[in-house]
PDB file of C-alpha atoms in Angstrom:
ATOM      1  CA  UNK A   1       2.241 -19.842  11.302  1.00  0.00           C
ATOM      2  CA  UNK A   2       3.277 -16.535  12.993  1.00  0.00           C
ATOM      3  CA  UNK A   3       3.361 -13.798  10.280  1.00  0.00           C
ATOM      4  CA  UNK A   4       6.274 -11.613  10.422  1.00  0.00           C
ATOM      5  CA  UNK A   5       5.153  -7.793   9.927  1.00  0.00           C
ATOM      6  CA  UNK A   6       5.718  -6.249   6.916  1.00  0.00           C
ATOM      7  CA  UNK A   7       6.736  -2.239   6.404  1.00  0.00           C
ATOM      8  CA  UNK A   8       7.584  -0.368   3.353  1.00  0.00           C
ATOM      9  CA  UNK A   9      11.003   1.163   2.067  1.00  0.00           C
ATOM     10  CA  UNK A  10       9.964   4.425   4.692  1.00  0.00           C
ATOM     11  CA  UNK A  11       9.759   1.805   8.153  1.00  0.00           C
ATOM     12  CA  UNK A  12       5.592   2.339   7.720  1.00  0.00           C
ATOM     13  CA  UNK A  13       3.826  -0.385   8.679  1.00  0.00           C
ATOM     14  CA  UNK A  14       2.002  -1.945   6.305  1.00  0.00           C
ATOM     15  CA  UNK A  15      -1.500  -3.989   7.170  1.00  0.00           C
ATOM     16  CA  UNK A  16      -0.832  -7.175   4.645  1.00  0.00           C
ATOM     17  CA  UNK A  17       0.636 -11.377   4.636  1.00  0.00           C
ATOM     18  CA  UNK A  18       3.171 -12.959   3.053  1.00  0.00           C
ATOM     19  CA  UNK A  19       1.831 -15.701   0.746  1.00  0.00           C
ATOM     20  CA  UNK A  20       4.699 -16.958  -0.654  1.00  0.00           C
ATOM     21  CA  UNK A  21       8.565 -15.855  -1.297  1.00  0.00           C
ATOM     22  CA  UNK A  22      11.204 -16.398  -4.015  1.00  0.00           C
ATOM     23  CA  UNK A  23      14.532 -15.654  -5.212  1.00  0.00           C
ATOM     24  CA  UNK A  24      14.789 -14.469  -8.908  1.00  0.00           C
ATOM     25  CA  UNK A  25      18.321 -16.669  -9.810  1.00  0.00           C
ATOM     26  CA  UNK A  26      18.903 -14.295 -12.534  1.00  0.00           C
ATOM     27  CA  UNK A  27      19.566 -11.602 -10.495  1.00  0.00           C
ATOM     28  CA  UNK A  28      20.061 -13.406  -7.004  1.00  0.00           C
ATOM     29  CA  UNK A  29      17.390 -10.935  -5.314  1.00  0.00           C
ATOM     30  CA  UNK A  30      14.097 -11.671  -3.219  1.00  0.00           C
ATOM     31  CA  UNK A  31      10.938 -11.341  -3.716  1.00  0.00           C
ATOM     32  CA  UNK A  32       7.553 -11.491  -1.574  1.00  0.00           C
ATOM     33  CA  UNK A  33       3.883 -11.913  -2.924  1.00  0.00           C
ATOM     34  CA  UNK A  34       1.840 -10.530  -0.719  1.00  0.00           C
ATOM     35  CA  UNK A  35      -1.786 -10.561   0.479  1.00  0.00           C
ATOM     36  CA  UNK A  36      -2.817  -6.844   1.298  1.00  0.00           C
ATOM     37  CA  UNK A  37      -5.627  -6.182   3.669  1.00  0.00           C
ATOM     38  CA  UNK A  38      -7.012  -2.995   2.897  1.00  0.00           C
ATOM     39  CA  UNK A  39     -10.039  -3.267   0.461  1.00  0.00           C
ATOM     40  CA  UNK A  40      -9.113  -2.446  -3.056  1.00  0.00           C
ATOM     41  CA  UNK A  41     -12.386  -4.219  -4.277  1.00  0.00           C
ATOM     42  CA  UNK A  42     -15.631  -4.600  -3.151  1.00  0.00           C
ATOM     43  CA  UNK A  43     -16.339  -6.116  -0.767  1.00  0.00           C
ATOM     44  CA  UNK A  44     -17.377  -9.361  -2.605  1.00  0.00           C
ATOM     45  CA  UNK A  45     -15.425  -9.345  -5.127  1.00  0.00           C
ATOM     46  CA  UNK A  46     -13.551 -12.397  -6.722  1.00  0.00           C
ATOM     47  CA  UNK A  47     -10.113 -10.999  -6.917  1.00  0.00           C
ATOM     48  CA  UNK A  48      -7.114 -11.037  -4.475  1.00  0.00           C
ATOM     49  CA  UNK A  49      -5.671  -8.287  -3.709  1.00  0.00           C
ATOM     50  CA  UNK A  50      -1.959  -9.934  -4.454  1.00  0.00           C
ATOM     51  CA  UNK A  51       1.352  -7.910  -5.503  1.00  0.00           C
ATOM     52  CA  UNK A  52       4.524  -8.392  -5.841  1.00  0.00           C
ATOM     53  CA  UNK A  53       7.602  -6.991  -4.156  1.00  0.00           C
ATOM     54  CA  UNK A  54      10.667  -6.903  -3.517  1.00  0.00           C
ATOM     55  CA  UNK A  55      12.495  -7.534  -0.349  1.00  0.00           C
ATOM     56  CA  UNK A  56      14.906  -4.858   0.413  1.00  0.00           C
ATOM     57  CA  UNK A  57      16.014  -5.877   4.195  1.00  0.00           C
ATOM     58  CA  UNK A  58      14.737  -8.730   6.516  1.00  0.00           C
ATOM     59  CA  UNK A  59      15.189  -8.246  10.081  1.00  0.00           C
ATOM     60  CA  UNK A  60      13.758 -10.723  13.204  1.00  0.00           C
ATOM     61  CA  UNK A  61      10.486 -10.998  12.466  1.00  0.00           C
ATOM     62  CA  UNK A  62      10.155  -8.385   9.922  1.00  0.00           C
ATOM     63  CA  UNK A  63      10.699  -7.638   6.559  1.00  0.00           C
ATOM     64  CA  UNK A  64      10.800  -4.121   4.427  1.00  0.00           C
ATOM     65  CA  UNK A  65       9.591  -4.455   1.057  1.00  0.00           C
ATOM     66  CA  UNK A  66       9.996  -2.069  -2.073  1.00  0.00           C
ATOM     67  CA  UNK A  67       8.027  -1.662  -5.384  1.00  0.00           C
ATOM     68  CA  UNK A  68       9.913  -3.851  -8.217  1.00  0.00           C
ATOM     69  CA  UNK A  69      12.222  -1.292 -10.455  1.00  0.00           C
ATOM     70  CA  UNK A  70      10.087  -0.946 -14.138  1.00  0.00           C
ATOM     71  CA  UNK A  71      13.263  -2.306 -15.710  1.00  0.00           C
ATOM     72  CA  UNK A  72      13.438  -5.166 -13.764  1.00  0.00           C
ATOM     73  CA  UNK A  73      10.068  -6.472 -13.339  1.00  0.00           C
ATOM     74  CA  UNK A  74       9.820  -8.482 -17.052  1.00  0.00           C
ATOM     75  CA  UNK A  75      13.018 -10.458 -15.797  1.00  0.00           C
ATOM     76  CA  UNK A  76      10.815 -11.060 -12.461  1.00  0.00           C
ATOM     77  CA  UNK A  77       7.703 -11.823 -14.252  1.00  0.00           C
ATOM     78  CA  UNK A  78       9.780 -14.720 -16.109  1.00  0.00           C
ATOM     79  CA  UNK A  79      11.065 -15.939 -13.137  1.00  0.00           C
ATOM     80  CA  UNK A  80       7.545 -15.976 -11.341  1.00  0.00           C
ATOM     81  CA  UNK A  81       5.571 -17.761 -14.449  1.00  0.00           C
ATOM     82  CA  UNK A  82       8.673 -20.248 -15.064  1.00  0.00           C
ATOM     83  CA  UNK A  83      10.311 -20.862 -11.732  1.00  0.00           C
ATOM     84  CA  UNK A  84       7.475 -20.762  -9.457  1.00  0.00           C
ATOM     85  CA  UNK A  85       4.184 -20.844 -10.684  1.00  0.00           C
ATOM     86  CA  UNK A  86       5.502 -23.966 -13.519  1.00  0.00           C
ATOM     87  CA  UNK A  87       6.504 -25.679 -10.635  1.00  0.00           C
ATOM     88  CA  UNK A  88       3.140 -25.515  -8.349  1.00  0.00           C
ATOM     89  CA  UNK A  89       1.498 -27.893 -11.213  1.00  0.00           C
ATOM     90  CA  UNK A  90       4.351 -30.701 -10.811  1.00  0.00           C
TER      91      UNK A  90
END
């Protein structure tokens, strides 16, 4: 699957993959976890380096992400446990 690339709120190009995508119903935006390439960790560590934000403008091919407003991100972190990771063990 051809990745499209991925740039921040500035049009910087960011080096990181889309995992998944989803739309918080409750307030009808988008949202992209994301895989980010630069090492955060060692380089054997366990974790992922995932995050989550949101999608502020899609274009062919690309996207332009945005860090999650503080108020909004419990109402996102609902929608993520109950509307999309719930539904991965169904």
């Amino acid at each position: 699957m051809n990745q499209p690339k991925i740039f921040n709120s500035t049009g910087e190009k960011l080096n990181m993959n889309i995992i998944f995508s989803f739309t918080c119903k409750e307030n009808g935006k988008n949202y992209v976890a994301i895989e980010n390439h630069n090492d955060i960790f060692e380089k054997n560590s366990r974790y992922a380096n995932l995050d989550i934000f949101e999608i502020i403008k899609v274009k062919t091919k690309s996207i332009y992400i945005s860090d999650i407003p503080k108020e909004e991100w419990e109402l996102v972190k609902h929608a993520l446990q109950y509307n999309v990771f719930a539904k991965m063990g169904n």
